[in-house]
Tab-separated table of C-alpha atoms in Angstrom:
chain	number	residue	atom	x	y	z
A	1	UNK	CA	98.094	-99.512	-83.802
A	2	UNK	CA	95.605	-102.329	-84.499
A	3	UNK	CA	94.470	-102.914	-88.039
A	4	UNK	CA	91.245	-101.324	-89.217
A	5	UNK	CA	89.514	-104.668	-89.713
A	6	UNK	CA	89.581	-105.817	-86.085
A	7	UNK	CA	87.153	-108.619	-85.331
A	8	UNK	CA	84.330	-107.514	-83.068
A	9	UNK	CA	81.592	-110.041	-83.705
A	10	UNK	CA	80.320	-112.697	-81.336
A	11	UNK	CA	81.969	-116.118	-81.566
A	12	UNK	CA	79.410	-118.863	-81.017
A	13	UNK	CA	79.625	-122.550	-81.877
A	14	UNK	CA	82.768	-122.102	-83.937
A	15	UNK	CA	81.492	-119.200	-86.051
A	16	UNK	CA	81.634	-115.416	-85.949
A	17	UNK	CA	78.259	-113.706	-86.207
A	18	UNK	CA	76.471	-110.502	-85.403
A	19	UNK	CA	74.132	-110.160	-82.456
A	20	UNK	CA	70.617	-111.320	-83.325
A	21	UNK	CA	69.403	-107.778	-82.764
A	22	UNK	CA	71.878	-106.533	-85.371
A	23	UNK	CA	73.096	-103.909	-82.899
A	24	UNK	CA	76.723	-102.819	-82.634
A	25	UNK	CA	78.488	-100.301	-80.437
A	26	UNK	CA	81.714	-98.288	-80.585
A	27	UNK	CA	84.896	-99.233	-78.734
A	28	UNK	CA	86.748	-96.050	-77.804
A	29	UNK	CA	90.457	-95.537	-77.265
A	30	UNK	CA	90.654	-94.084	-73.720
A	31	UNK	CA	93.657	-91.916	-74.659
A	32	UNK	CA	92.128	-90.287	-77.740
A	33	UNK	CA	88.369	-90.923	-77.515
A	34	UNK	CA	88.597	-92.173	-81.107
A	35	UNK	CA	86.665	-95.236	-82.262
A	36	UNK	CA	88.983	-98.247	-82.401
A	37	UNK	CA	86.407	-100.663	-83.758
A	38	UNK	CA	82.811	-101.751	-83.309
A	39	UNK	CA	81.601	-104.759	-81.361
A	40	UNK	CA	78.424	-106.795	-81.565
A	41	UNK	CA	75.934	-105.831	-78.871
A	42	UNK	CA	74.668	-109.168	-77.571
A	43	UNK	CA	71.373	-109.769	-75.855
A	44	UNK	CA	69.797	-112.653	-73.890
A	45	UNK	CA	69.006	-114.542	-77.105
A	46	UNK	CA	72.701	-114.595	-77.991
A	47	UNK	CA	73.555	-115.842	-74.512
A	48	UNK	CA	71.118	-118.701	-75.054
A	49	UNK	CA	72.857	-119.652	-78.293
A	50	UNK	CA	76.319	-119.512	-76.733
A	51	UNK	CA	75.344	-121.612	-73.728
A	52	UNK	CA	73.548	-124.094	-75.987
A	53	UNK	CA	76.737	-124.490	-78.022
A	54	UNK	CA	78.925	-124.889	-74.949
A	55	UNK	CA	76.504	-127.366	-73.392
A	56	UNK	CA	76.386	-129.497	-76.532
A	57	UNK	CA	80.181	-129.462	-76.891
A	58	UNK	CA	80.576	-130.686	-73.347
A	59	UNK	CA	77.755	-133.228	-73.257
A	60	UNK	CA	78.102	-134.737	-76.736
A	61	UNK	CA	81.874	-134.845	-77.322
A	62	UNK	CA	84.871	-136.350	-75.561
A	63	UNK	CA	86.449	-132.923	-74.950
A	64	UNK	CA	86.207	-133.437	-71.180
A	65	UNK	CA	87.889	-136.847	-71.189
A	66	UNK	CA	90.446	-136.721	-74.016
A	67	UNK	CA	93.326	-135.115	-72.145
A	68	UNK	CA	95.902	-135.599	-74.895
A	69	UNK	CA	93.715	-133.920	-77.494
A	70	UNK	CA	93.025	-130.986	-75.185
A	71	UNK	CA	96.732	-130.516	-74.620
A	72	UNK	CA	97.318	-130.606	-78.372
A	73	UNK	CA	94.696	-127.883	-78.876
A	74	UNK	CA	96.029	-125.733	-76.050
A	75	UNK	CA	99.576	-125.956	-77.368
A	76	UNK	CA	98.302	-124.829	-80.764
A	77	UNK	CA	96.472	-121.976	-79.039
A	78	UNK	CA	99.584	-120.919	-77.135
A	79	UNK	CA	101.840	-121.038	-80.193
A	80	UNK	CA	99.408	-118.987	-82.252
A	81	UNK	CA	98.963	-116.369	-79.530
A	82	UNK	CA	102.728	-116.107	-79.209
A	83	UNK	CA	102.919	-115.390	-82.948
A	84	UNK	CA	100.239	-112.701	-82.537
A	85	UNK	CA	101.616	-111.178	-79.320
A	86	UNK	CA	102.399	-107.852	-80.997
A	87	UNK	CA	98.831	-107.580	-82.295
A	88	UNK	CA	97.440	-108.390	-78.856
A	89	UNK	CA	99.708	-105.692	-77.433
A	90	UNK	CA	98.343	-103.106	-79.856
A	91	UNK	CA	94.751	-104.095	-79.122
A	92	UNK	CA	95.363	-103.968	-75.372
A	93	UNK	CA	96.607	-100.391	-75.501
A	94	UNK	CA	93.954	-99.265	-77.956
A	95	UNK	CA	90.934	-100.572	-76.064
A	96	UNK	CA	92.081	-100.335	-72.424
A	97	UNK	CA	94.931	-97.805	-72.343
A	98	UNK	CA	97.354	-100.184	-70.607
A	99	UNK	CA	100.808	-98.638	-71.183
A	100	UNK	CA	103.061	-100.486	-73.606
A	101	UNK	CA	105.892	-100.519	-71.092
A	102	UNK	CA	104.269	-103.270	-68.987
A	103	UNK	CA	102.963	-105.476	-71.793
A	104	UNK	CA	105.682	-108.028	-71.160
A	105	UNK	CA	103.756	-108.851	-67.978
A	106	UNK	CA	100.245	-108.450	-69.362
A	107	UNK	CA	100.823	-110.415	-72.585
A	108	UNK	CA	104.104	-112.293	-73.044
A	109	UNK	CA	104.410	-113.543	-69.469
A	110	UNK	CA	100.822	-114.775	-69.579
A	111	UNK	CA	101.305	-116.667	-72.843
A	112	UNK	CA	104.470	-118.283	-71.478
A	113	UNK	CA	102.541	-119.269	-68.347
A	114	UNK	CA	100.337	-121.546	-70.425
A	115	UNK	CA	103.168	-124.098	-70.250
A	116	UNK	CA	102.025	-124.911	-66.732
A	117	UNK	CA	98.408	-125.512	-67.761
A	118	UNK	CA	99.302	-127.433	-70.897
A	119	UNK	CA	101.463	-129.787	-68.853
A	120	UNK	CA	98.779	-130.267	-66.195
A	121	UNK	CA	96.279	-131.297	-68.863
A	122	UNK	CA	98.041	-134.644	-69.157
A	123	UNK	CA	100.176	-134.890	-65.999
A	124	UNK	CA	97.454	-134.143	-63.436
A	125	UNK	CA	96.432	-137.167	-61.364
A	126	UNK	CA	92.917	-137.456	-62.752
A	127	UNK	CA	92.374	-140.631	-60.712
A	128	UNK	CA	94.079	-141.953	-57.618
A	129	UNK	CA	93.597	-145.141	-55.659
A	130	UNK	CA	92.979	-145.003	-51.919
A	131	UNK	CA	93.375	-148.726	-51.360
A	132	UNK	CA	91.150	-151.131	-49.446
A	133	UNK	CA	89.001	-150.196	-46.472
A	134	UNK	CA	86.682	-152.346	-44.365
A	135	UNK	CA	83.353	-150.947	-43.231
A	136	UNK	CA	80.005	-152.633	-42.459
A	137	UNK	CA	81.666	-155.969	-42.975
A	138	UNK	CA	82.634	-155.154	-46.571
A	139	UNK	CA	86.083	-154.672	-48.036
A	140	UNK	CA	86.048	-151.881	-50.594
A	141	UNK	CA	88.613	-150.478	-52.993
A	142	UNK	CA	88.133	-146.755	-53.586
A	143	UNK	CA	89.100	-144.461	-56.427
A	144	UNK	CA	89.069	-140.673	-56.292
A	145	UNK	CA	88.275	-139.194	-59.692
A	146	UNK	CA	88.376	-135.561	-60.877
A	147	UNK	CA	85.961	-134.451	-63.592
A	148	UNK	CA	85.171	-131.050	-65.158
A	149	UNK	CA	82.058	-129.185	-64.093
A	150	UNK	CA	80.750	-128.695	-67.630
A	151	UNK	CA	80.020	-125.180	-68.873
A	152	UNK	CA	81.997	-122.294	-67.371
A	153	UNK	CA	80.624	-118.753	-67.506
A	154	UNK	CA	83.717	-116.520	-67.446
A	155	UNK	CA	83.357	-112.757	-66.949
A	156	UNK	CA	86.374	-110.467	-67.260
A	157	UNK	CA	87.114	-106.816	-66.312
A	158	UNK	CA	88.396	-103.934	-68.432
A	159	UNK	CA	91.675	-103.202	-66.642
A	160	UNK	CA	93.550	-106.353	-67.757
A	161	UNK	CA	91.467	-107.877	-70.560
A	162	UNK	CA	94.161	-110.130	-72.017
A	163	UNK	CA	95.524	-111.327	-68.686
A	164	UNK	CA	92.175	-112.219	-67.147
A	165	UNK	CA	90.786	-113.738	-70.343
A	166	UNK	CA	93.749	-116.031	-70.927
A	167	UNK	CA	93.591	-117.170	-67.306
A	168	UNK	CA	89.934	-118.094	-67.431
A	169	UNK	CA	89.875	-119.562	-70.934
A	170	UNK	CA	92.962	-121.740	-70.526
A	171	UNK	CA	92.007	-122.820	-66.998
A	172	UNK	CA	88.543	-123.842	-68.181
A	173	UNK	CA	89.684	-125.645	-71.321
A	174	UNK	CA	92.692	-127.425	-69.807
A	175	UNK	CA	90.420	-128.967	-67.171
A	176	UNK	CA	87.989	-130.215	-69.815
A	177	UNK	CA	85.256	-127.616	-69.414
A	178	UNK	CA	83.715	-125.590	-72.200
A	179	UNK	CA	83.511	-121.830	-71.783
A	180	UNK	CA	81.346	-118.817	-72.536
A	181	UNK	CA	83.531	-115.726	-72.117
A	182	UNK	CA	81.846	-112.376	-71.528
A	183	UNK	CA	84.146	-109.364	-71.845
A	184	UNK	CA	83.725	-106.009	-70.151
A	185	UNK	CA	81.825	-103.585	-72.422
A	186	UNK	CA	84.901	-101.380	-72.947
A	187	UNK	CA	87.326	-104.171	-73.862
A	188	UNK	CA	85.825	-106.941	-76.052
A	189	UNK	CA	88.446	-106.891	-78.820
A	190	UNK	CA	91.023	-108.986	-76.979
A	191	UNK	CA	88.559	-111.858	-76.561
A	192	UNK	CA	87.465	-111.573	-80.201
A	193	UNK	CA	91.100	-111.852	-81.279
A	194	UNK	CA	91.528	-114.936	-79.100
A	195	UNK	CA	88.456	-116.470	-80.704
A	196	UNK	CA	89.808	-115.686	-84.154
A	197	UNK	CA	93.022	-117.530	-83.323
A	198	UNK	CA	91.106	-120.480	-81.889
A	199	UNK	CA	88.994	-120.704	-85.046
A	200	UNK	CA	91.766	-120.302	-87.595
A	201	UNK	CA	94.828	-121.861	-85.989
A	202	UNK	CA	93.689	-124.613	-83.636
A	203	UNK	CA	91.651	-127.812	-83.598
A	204	UNK	CA	89.496	-126.627	-80.698
A	205	UNK	CA	86.035	-128.058	-81.503
A	206	UNK	CA	83.088	-125.798	-82.199
A	207	UNK	CA	81.261	-124.819	-79.030
A	208	UNK	CA	84.181	-125.328	-76.665
A	209	UNK	CA	85.114	-121.626	-76.695
A	210	UNK	CA	82.463	-118.910	-77.167
A	211	UNK	CA	82.683	-115.128	-76.709
A	212	UNK	CA	80.084	-112.465	-75.981
A	213	UNK	CA	80.256	-108.675	-75.943
A	214	UNK	CA	77.624	-106.185	-74.866
A	215	UNK	CA	77.385	-102.431	-74.401
A	216	UNK	CA	75.345	-102.908	-71.229
A	217	UNK	CA	77.171	-104.025	-68.090
A	218	UNK	CA	74.381	-106.218	-66.783
A	219	UNK	CA	72.102	-107.589	-69.485
A	220	UNK	CA	74.343	-110.373	-70.738
A	221	UNK	CA	75.739	-111.117	-67.290
A	222	UNK	CA	72.253	-111.481	-65.821
A	223	UNK	CA	71.213	-113.721	-68.701
A	224	UNK	CA	74.231	-115.910	-68.063
A	225	UNK	CA	73.660	-116.221	-64.328
A	226	UNK	CA	69.985	-117.002	-64.967
A	227	UNK	CA	70.830	-119.918	-67.257
A	228	UNK	CA	70.876	-123.178	-65.248
A	229	UNK	CA	72.996	-124.880	-67.912
A	230	UNK	CA	76.078	-122.958	-66.739
A	231	UNK	CA	77.722	-125.007	-64.008
A	232	UNK	CA	80.468	-122.670	-62.769
A	233	UNK	CA	80.933	-118.914	-62.811
A	234	UNK	CA	84.413	-117.404	-62.766
A	235	UNK	CA	84.356	-113.620	-62.320
A	236	UNK	CA	86.908	-110.861	-61.854
A	237	UNK	CA	85.536	-107.454	-60.945
A	238	UNK	CA	83.916	-105.493	-58.134
A	239	UNK	CA	82.594	-106.946	-54.857
A	240	UNK	CA	79.102	-105.644	-55.604
A	241	UNK	CA	78.832	-107.473	-58.909
A	242	UNK	CA	80.531	-110.536	-57.429
A	243	UNK	CA	77.928	-110.696	-54.693
A	244	UNK	CA	75.138	-110.448	-57.265
A	245	UNK	CA	76.642	-113.303	-59.275
A	246	UNK	CA	76.952	-115.402	-56.128
A	247	UNK	CA	73.340	-114.707	-55.167
A	248	UNK	CA	72.074	-115.662	-58.618
A	249	UNK	CA	74.294	-118.740	-58.779
A	250	UNK	CA	72.685	-119.935	-55.551
A	251	UNK	CA	69.691	-120.804	-57.721
A	252	UNK	CA	70.731	-124.314	-58.636
A	253	UNK	CA	73.632	-124.349	-56.131
A	254	UNK	CA	76.201	-123.590	-58.819
A	255	UNK	CA	79.839	-122.961	-58.039
A	256	UNK	CA	81.431	-119.520	-58.148
A	257	UNK	CA	85.061	-118.402	-58.115
A	258	UNK	CA	85.404	-114.673	-57.502
A	259	UNK	CA	88.343	-112.242	-57.559
A	260	UNK	CA	86.945	-108.967	-56.360
A	261	UNK	CA	89.598	-106.324	-55.904
A	262	UNK	CA	91.526	-105.065	-52.930
A	263	UNK	CA	92.882	-102.271	-50.803
A	264	UNK	CA	96.270	-103.825	-50.271
A	265	UNK	CA	98.608	-102.647	-47.534
A	266	UNK	CA	102.339	-102.063	-47.917
A	267	UNK	CA	103.878	-102.116	-44.448
A	268	UNK	CA	107.181	-100.253	-44.187
A	269	UNK	CA	108.809	-101.384	-40.940
A	270	UNK	CA	111.383	-99.115	-39.271
A	271	UNK	CA	114.295	-101.389	-40.253
A	272	UNK	CA	113.470	-101.321	-43.979
A	273	UNK	CA	115.957	-100.344	-46.674
A	274	UNK	CA	114.191	-97.114	-47.561
A	275	UNK	CA	115.574	-96.826	-51.086
A	276	UNK	CA	114.165	-100.243	-51.941
A	277	UNK	CA	111.019	-99.802	-49.860
A	278	UNK	CA	110.037	-96.515	-51.467
A	279	UNK	CA	110.839	-97.797	-54.934
A	280	UNK	CA	108.630	-100.839	-54.360
A	281	UNK	CA	105.886	-98.733	-52.768
A	282	UNK	CA	105.786	-96.526	-55.841
A	283	UNK	CA	106.073	-99.254	-58.474
A	284	UNK	CA	103.532	-101.567	-56.870
A	285	UNK	CA	100.962	-98.798	-56.662
A	286	UNK	CA	101.431	-96.885	-59.906
A	287	UNK	CA	102.070	-99.695	-62.404
A	288	UNK	CA	99.139	-100.371	-64.765
A	289	UNK	CA	98.104	-96.764	-64.076
A	290	UNK	CA	97.045	-97.863	-60.608
A	291	UNK	CA	94.255	-99.898	-62.204
A	292	UNK	CA	95.249	-103.223	-60.690
A	293	UNK	CA	93.402	-105.194	-58.045
A	294	UNK	CA	96.471	-106.449	-56.157
A	295	UNK	CA	98.410	-103.179	-56.076
A	296	UNK	CA	99.651	-101.774	-52.768
A	297	UNK	CA	97.600	-98.605	-52.440
A	298	UNK	CA	98.018	-98.113	-48.663
A	299	UNK	CA	101.529	-97.479	-47.334
A	300	UNK	CA	101.589	-98.099	-43.580
A	301	UNK	CA	104.763	-96.440	-42.320
A	302	UNK	CA	106.372	-96.441	-38.889
A	303	UNK	CA	106.781	-93.039	-37.237
A	304	UNK	CA	110.549	-93.434	-36.983
A	305	UNK	CA	110.926	-93.357	-40.772
A	306	UNK	CA	107.677	-91.620	-41.733
A	307	UNK	CA	109.066	-88.207	-42.677
A	308	UNK	CA	111.942	-89.745	-44.622
A	309	UNK	CA	109.591	-92.103	-46.480
A	310	UNK	CA	107.162	-89.289	-47.321
A	311	UNK	CA	109.966	-87.118	-48.692
A	312	UNK	CA	111.273	-89.976	-50.836
A	313	UNK	CA	107.817	-90.880	-52.139
A	314	UNK	CA	107.108	-87.253	-52.958
A	315	UNK	CA	110.262	-87.045	-55.056
A	316	UNK	CA	109.705	-90.353	-56.848
A	317	UNK	CA	105.998	-89.964	-57.563
A	318	UNK	CA	106.548	-86.416	-58.763
A	319	UNK	CA	108.796	-87.800	-61.513
A	320	UNK	CA	106.601	-90.688	-62.696
A	321	UNK	CA	106.054	-90.364	-66.464
A	322	UNK	CA	102.406	-90.234	-67.438
A	323	UNK	CA	100.743	-89.698	-70.773
A	324	UNK	CA	100.746	-91.530	-74.110
A	325	UNK	CA	100.267	-95.273	-73.417
A	326	UNK	CA	102.009	-96.184	-76.679
A	327	UNK	CA	105.245	-94.615	-75.371
A	328	UNK	CA	107.314	-97.400	-73.748
A	329	UNK	CA	108.471	-94.953	-71.075
A	330	UNK	CA	104.973	-94.165	-69.829
A	331	UNK	CA	104.024	-95.616	-66.453
A	332	UNK	CA	100.589	-94.062	-65.961
A	333	UNK	CA	98.254	-94.121	-68.915
A	334	UNK	CA	94.690	-92.884	-69.362
A	335	UNK	CA	91.782	-93.859	-67.169
A	336	UNK	CA	89.253	-96.043	-68.963
A	337	UNK	CA	86.268	-93.689	-68.843
A	338	UNK	CA	85.028	-90.377	-67.472
A	339	UNK	CA	82.942	-91.854	-64.681
A	340	UNK	CA	86.092	-93.414	-63.216
A	341	UNK	CA	87.854	-90.046	-63.311
A	342	UNK	CA	84.940	-88.309	-61.621
A	343	UNK	CA	84.852	-90.997	-58.941
A	344	UNK	CA	88.598	-90.591	-58.343
A	345	UNK	CA	88.305	-86.827	-58.084
A	346	UNK	CA	85.603	-87.208	-55.456
A	347	UNK	CA	87.610	-89.632	-53.340
A	348	UNK	CA	90.687	-87.417	-53.355
A	349	UNK	CA	88.692	-84.243	-52.651
A	350	UNK	CA	86.991	-85.851	-49.660
A	351	UNK	CA	90.337	-87.107	-48.370
A	352	UNK	CA	91.629	-83.516	-48.400
A	353	UNK	CA	88.493	-82.321	-46.606
A	354	UNK	CA	89.025	-85.028	-43.970
A	355	UNK	CA	92.484	-83.637	-43.165
A	356	UNK	CA	94.865	-85.561	-45.424
A	357	UNK	CA	97.502	-83.674	-47.405
A	358	UNK	CA	97.900	-84.002	-51.168
A	359	UNK	CA	101.639	-83.672	-51.834
A	360	UNK	CA	101.707	-84.747	-55.489
A	361	UNK	CA	99.037	-84.818	-58.158
A	362	UNK	CA	95.448	-84.801	-57.031
A	363	UNK	CA	94.129	-83.615	-60.373
A	364	UNK	CA	93.504	-84.609	-63.957
A	365	UNK	CA	96.147	-84.504	-66.618
A	366	UNK	CA	95.614	-83.454	-70.226
A	367	UNK	CA	97.293	-84.769	-73.380
A	368	UNK	CA	96.457	-83.426	-76.835
A	369	UNK	CA	93.386	-81.702	-75.492
A	370	UNK	CA	92.022	-84.825	-73.800
A	371	UNK	CA	91.772	-84.696	-69.986
A	372	UNK	CA	91.590	-88.490	-69.674
A	373	UNK	CA	94.428	-88.938	-67.183
A	374	UNK	CA	94.707	-88.729	-63.433
A	375	UNK	CA	98.147	-87.581	-62.406
A	376	UNK	CA	100.191	-89.827	-60.097
A	377	UNK	CA	99.005	-88.795	-56.644
A	378	UNK	CA	100.460	-88.971	-53.144
A	379	UNK	CA	98.170	-88.473	-50.149
A	380	UNK	CA	99.745	-88.414	-46.680
A	381	UNK	CA	98.552	-88.171	-43.069
A	382	UNK	CA	95.658	-90.474	-43.919
A	383	UNK	CA	93.666	-91.891	-41.006
A	384	UNK	CA	93.354	-95.700	-40.992
A	385	UNK	CA	89.548	-95.481	-41.056
A	386	UNK	CA	89.339	-92.741	-43.694
A	387	UNK	CA	87.311	-93.371	-46.835
A	388	UNK	CA	90.428	-93.157	-49.014
A	389	UNK	CA	92.052	-95.862	-46.846
A	390	UNK	CA	89.044	-98.163	-47.051
A	391	UNK	CA	87.884	-97.732	-50.655
A	392	UNK	CA	89.480	-99.184	-53.772
A	393	UNK	CA	90.333	-96.101	-55.862
A	394	UNK	CA	91.516	-98.062	-58.902
A	395	UNK	CA	93.823	-95.343	-60.097
A	396	UNK	CA	97.345	-93.943	-59.513
A	397	UNK	CA	96.716	-92.826	-55.932
A	398	UNK	CA	98.911	-93.836	-52.973
A	399	UNK	CA	97.675	-93.174	-49.421
A	400	UNK	CA	100.204	-93.053	-46.575
A	401	UNK	CA	99.227	-93.964	-43.006
A	402	UNK	CA	101.471	-93.350	-39.999
A	403	UNK	CA	101.730	-95.737	-37.037
A	404	UNK	CA	103.823	-95.498	-33.862
A	405	UNK	CA	103.510	-98.875	-32.167
A	406	UNK	CA	105.062	-102.297	-32.687
A	407	UNK	CA	104.629	-104.706	-35.589
A	408	UNK	CA	101.263	-105.847	-34.258
A	409	UNK	CA	100.006	-102.279	-34.612
A	410	UNK	CA	101.026	-102.286	-38.275
A	411	UNK	CA	99.235	-105.605	-38.736
A	412	UNK	CA	96.109	-104.255	-37.050
A	413	UNK	CA	95.985	-101.299	-39.445
A	414	UNK	CA	96.717	-103.500	-42.455
A	415	UNK	CA	93.898	-105.861	-41.492
A	416	UNK	CA	91.533	-102.951	-40.853
A	417	UNK	CA	89.671	-103.367	-44.128
A	418	UNK	CA	87.028	-105.662	-45.559
A	419	UNK	CA	89.386	-106.484	-48.442
A	420	UNK	CA	92.116	-109.097	-48.316
A	421	UNK	CA	93.607	-109.673	-51.749
A	422	UNK	CA	97.301	-108.877	-51.452
A	423	UNK	CA	99.818	-107.196	-49.157
A	424	UNK	CA	103.453	-106.086	-49.026
A	425	UNK	CA	106.084	-105.915	-46.286
A	426	UNK	CA	109.341	-103.954	-46.349
A	427	UNK	CA	111.951	-105.011	-43.782
A	428	UNK	CA	115.641	-105.879	-43.731
A	429	UNK	CA	114.852	-108.849	-41.461
A	430	UNK	CA	113.167	-111.653	-43.425
A	431	UNK	CA	112.235	-113.625	-40.307
A	432	UNK	CA	110.529	-110.560	-38.885
A	433	UNK	CA	108.752	-109.967	-42.176
A	434	UNK	CA	107.560	-113.577	-42.283
A	435	UNK	CA	106.146	-113.293	-38.768
A	436	UNK	CA	104.185	-110.245	-39.917
A	437	UNK	CA	103.159	-112.021	-43.146
A	438	UNK	CA	101.632	-114.885	-41.206
A	439	UNK	CA	99.327	-112.468	-39.387
A	440	UNK	CA	98.036	-110.604	-42.431
A	441	UNK	CA	94.555	-111.399	-43.697
A	442	UNK	CA	95.383	-111.502	-47.385
A	443	UNK	CA	95.607	-114.109	-50.110
A	444	UNK	CA	99.124	-113.152	-51.180
A	445	UNK	CA	101.969	-111.488	-49.291
A	446	UNK	CA	105.020	-110.011	-51.012
A	447	UNK	CA	108.147	-109.397	-48.934
A	448	UNK	CA	110.758	-106.914	-50.119
A	449	UNK	CA	111.628	-106.929	-53.800
A	450	UNK	CA	109.374	-109.869	-54.700
A	451	UNK	CA	105.992	-110.511	-56.286
A	452	UNK	CA	103.889	-113.664	-56.125
A	453	UNK	CA	102.691	-113.752	-59.760
A	454	UNK	CA	103.176	-117.008	-61.649
A	455	UNK	CA	101.082	-119.692	-63.315
A	456	UNK	CA	102.050	-122.134	-60.559
A	457	UNK	CA	101.238	-119.764	-57.660
A	458	UNK	CA	97.679	-119.673	-56.246
A	459	UNK	CA	96.069	-116.229	-56.293
A	460	UNK	CA	92.878	-115.446	-54.444
A	461	UNK	CA	91.329	-113.108	-51.941
A	462	UNK	CA	90.144	-113.156	-48.361
A	463	UNK	CA	87.169	-111.179	-47.114
A	464	UNK	CA	85.276	-109.319	-49.828
A	465	UNK	CA	88.271	-109.744	-52.144
A	466	UNK	CA	86.929	-113.046	-53.326
A	467	UNK	CA	86.280	-116.728	-53.086
A	468	UNK	CA	88.512	-119.491	-54.436
A	469	UNK	CA	91.788	-119.075	-56.310
A	470	UNK	CA	93.278	-118.837	-59.761
A	471	UNK	CA	96.577	-120.444	-60.819
A	472	UNK	CA	98.525	-123.341	-59.390
A	473	UNK	CA	97.274	-126.840	-58.712
A	474	UNK	CA	94.725	-125.224	-56.414
A	475	UNK	CA	93.361	-123.071	-59.251
A	476	UNK	CA	93.242	-126.089	-61.560
A	477	UNK	CA	91.140	-127.978	-59.044
A	478	UNK	CA	88.646	-125.106	-58.784
A	479	UNK	CA	87.380	-126.182	-62.215
A	480	UNK	CA	87.009	-129.841	-61.246
A	481	UNK	CA	84.442	-131.831	-59.305
A	482	UNK	CA	85.492	-134.745	-57.125
A	483	UNK	CA	83.939	-138.169	-57.331
A	484	UNK	CA	84.716	-141.214	-55.161
A	485	UNK	CA	84.044	-144.639	-56.685
A	486	UNK	CA	83.920	-147.745	-54.514
A	487	UNK	CA	84.264	-151.316	-55.792
A	488	UNK	CA	84.420	-154.679	-53.995
A	489	UNK	CA	87.908	-155.275	-52.635
A	490	UNK	CA	90.109	-157.811	-54.329
């Protein structure tokens, strides 16, 4: 478990400090309800200080133009985080309940992925020549130049605090921006640990990286979006909050990049290898305790294989290990807080009332007297328009929808949602699967035993699942403004 002296203060302008109000709040372990640590409870005055520091670091230093120095700092940051990976793993489980068994993806894989961003810091084509062009009787040479926006306001969720923080922080810094990182109220310790590493083990200048924590979901976020000195907002979370950020960022016409969750479909075509298809359907719904935005939470299954698929899913999901998140064998850990459990219970109860059948789970689980789990749940005979098929549950709940028509019918059902983050297709015919993939309204499509995730692979949503992308060259460019410079032709 994490050490007792975990850092929980704000990190502003290169220094750790308490909130100006002096307030702190408890960070609870979702598995035990025990206090893990305390965090500083920031207010608008602390936001002002953090943005002031980030603004100064961008405007008054060469951080945005010295690509070699930035790469040096980021490589230091990566090496130090790699050394502290075990500590990050302990913090992740303690504050968010993410099971230890998947930390290789949440922590190690993400640290390794920094290679891509470190390399881009110096290899990216920051300027390119277009060559001469004649217009209005003048010959002009033109240069396209990429420059950072300035100050990035990054806001992360509780379900994957290390993963989303490292994405936003390294994306912002590698492109030459400075960053103010606001963590979710439940999970500020990961960001504080990152700040501690940046302060003690890197040459990152003061003000380039700042962190904020707050017990209230909205106070600090609203103060950030109200501050015109923040040039770009990068948010992962719910569509409702994303829309609010976008509305507030419209004041000043500031850029937003939003990743806002999903209700991803997993289409099981009648020619699928059912052993593989059902294994993937289970894994890509239940991993991370079902608390993942891109997970396949709707299985859309052809009538020819429906009964067989349901029987297989019932057997597999009934055996999924749930419980202690520190046990490497656990797949489903605790849910972050009681309000999420209550919400889940309501969704499942209403699905049953609407005519769906609950074959596995459908209730809370208790460990050591704490009913902080929701058992892996299988709901079948779900109507395509049902609430449970349209709403992001954000828990270990798989809904199964039956269809009888051709592949276009499966596509129609899959696209029958306002979300469009990810999707899955199970078929033994890759060409057929690709034809279906091309028709799906989703930012990523995963065929068979594959998954898109990688630092070089763009990730973003369609519909209410978001705006813009993370990762890849495309994600790098999200943090850059484009400027064209014209000079007299030679």
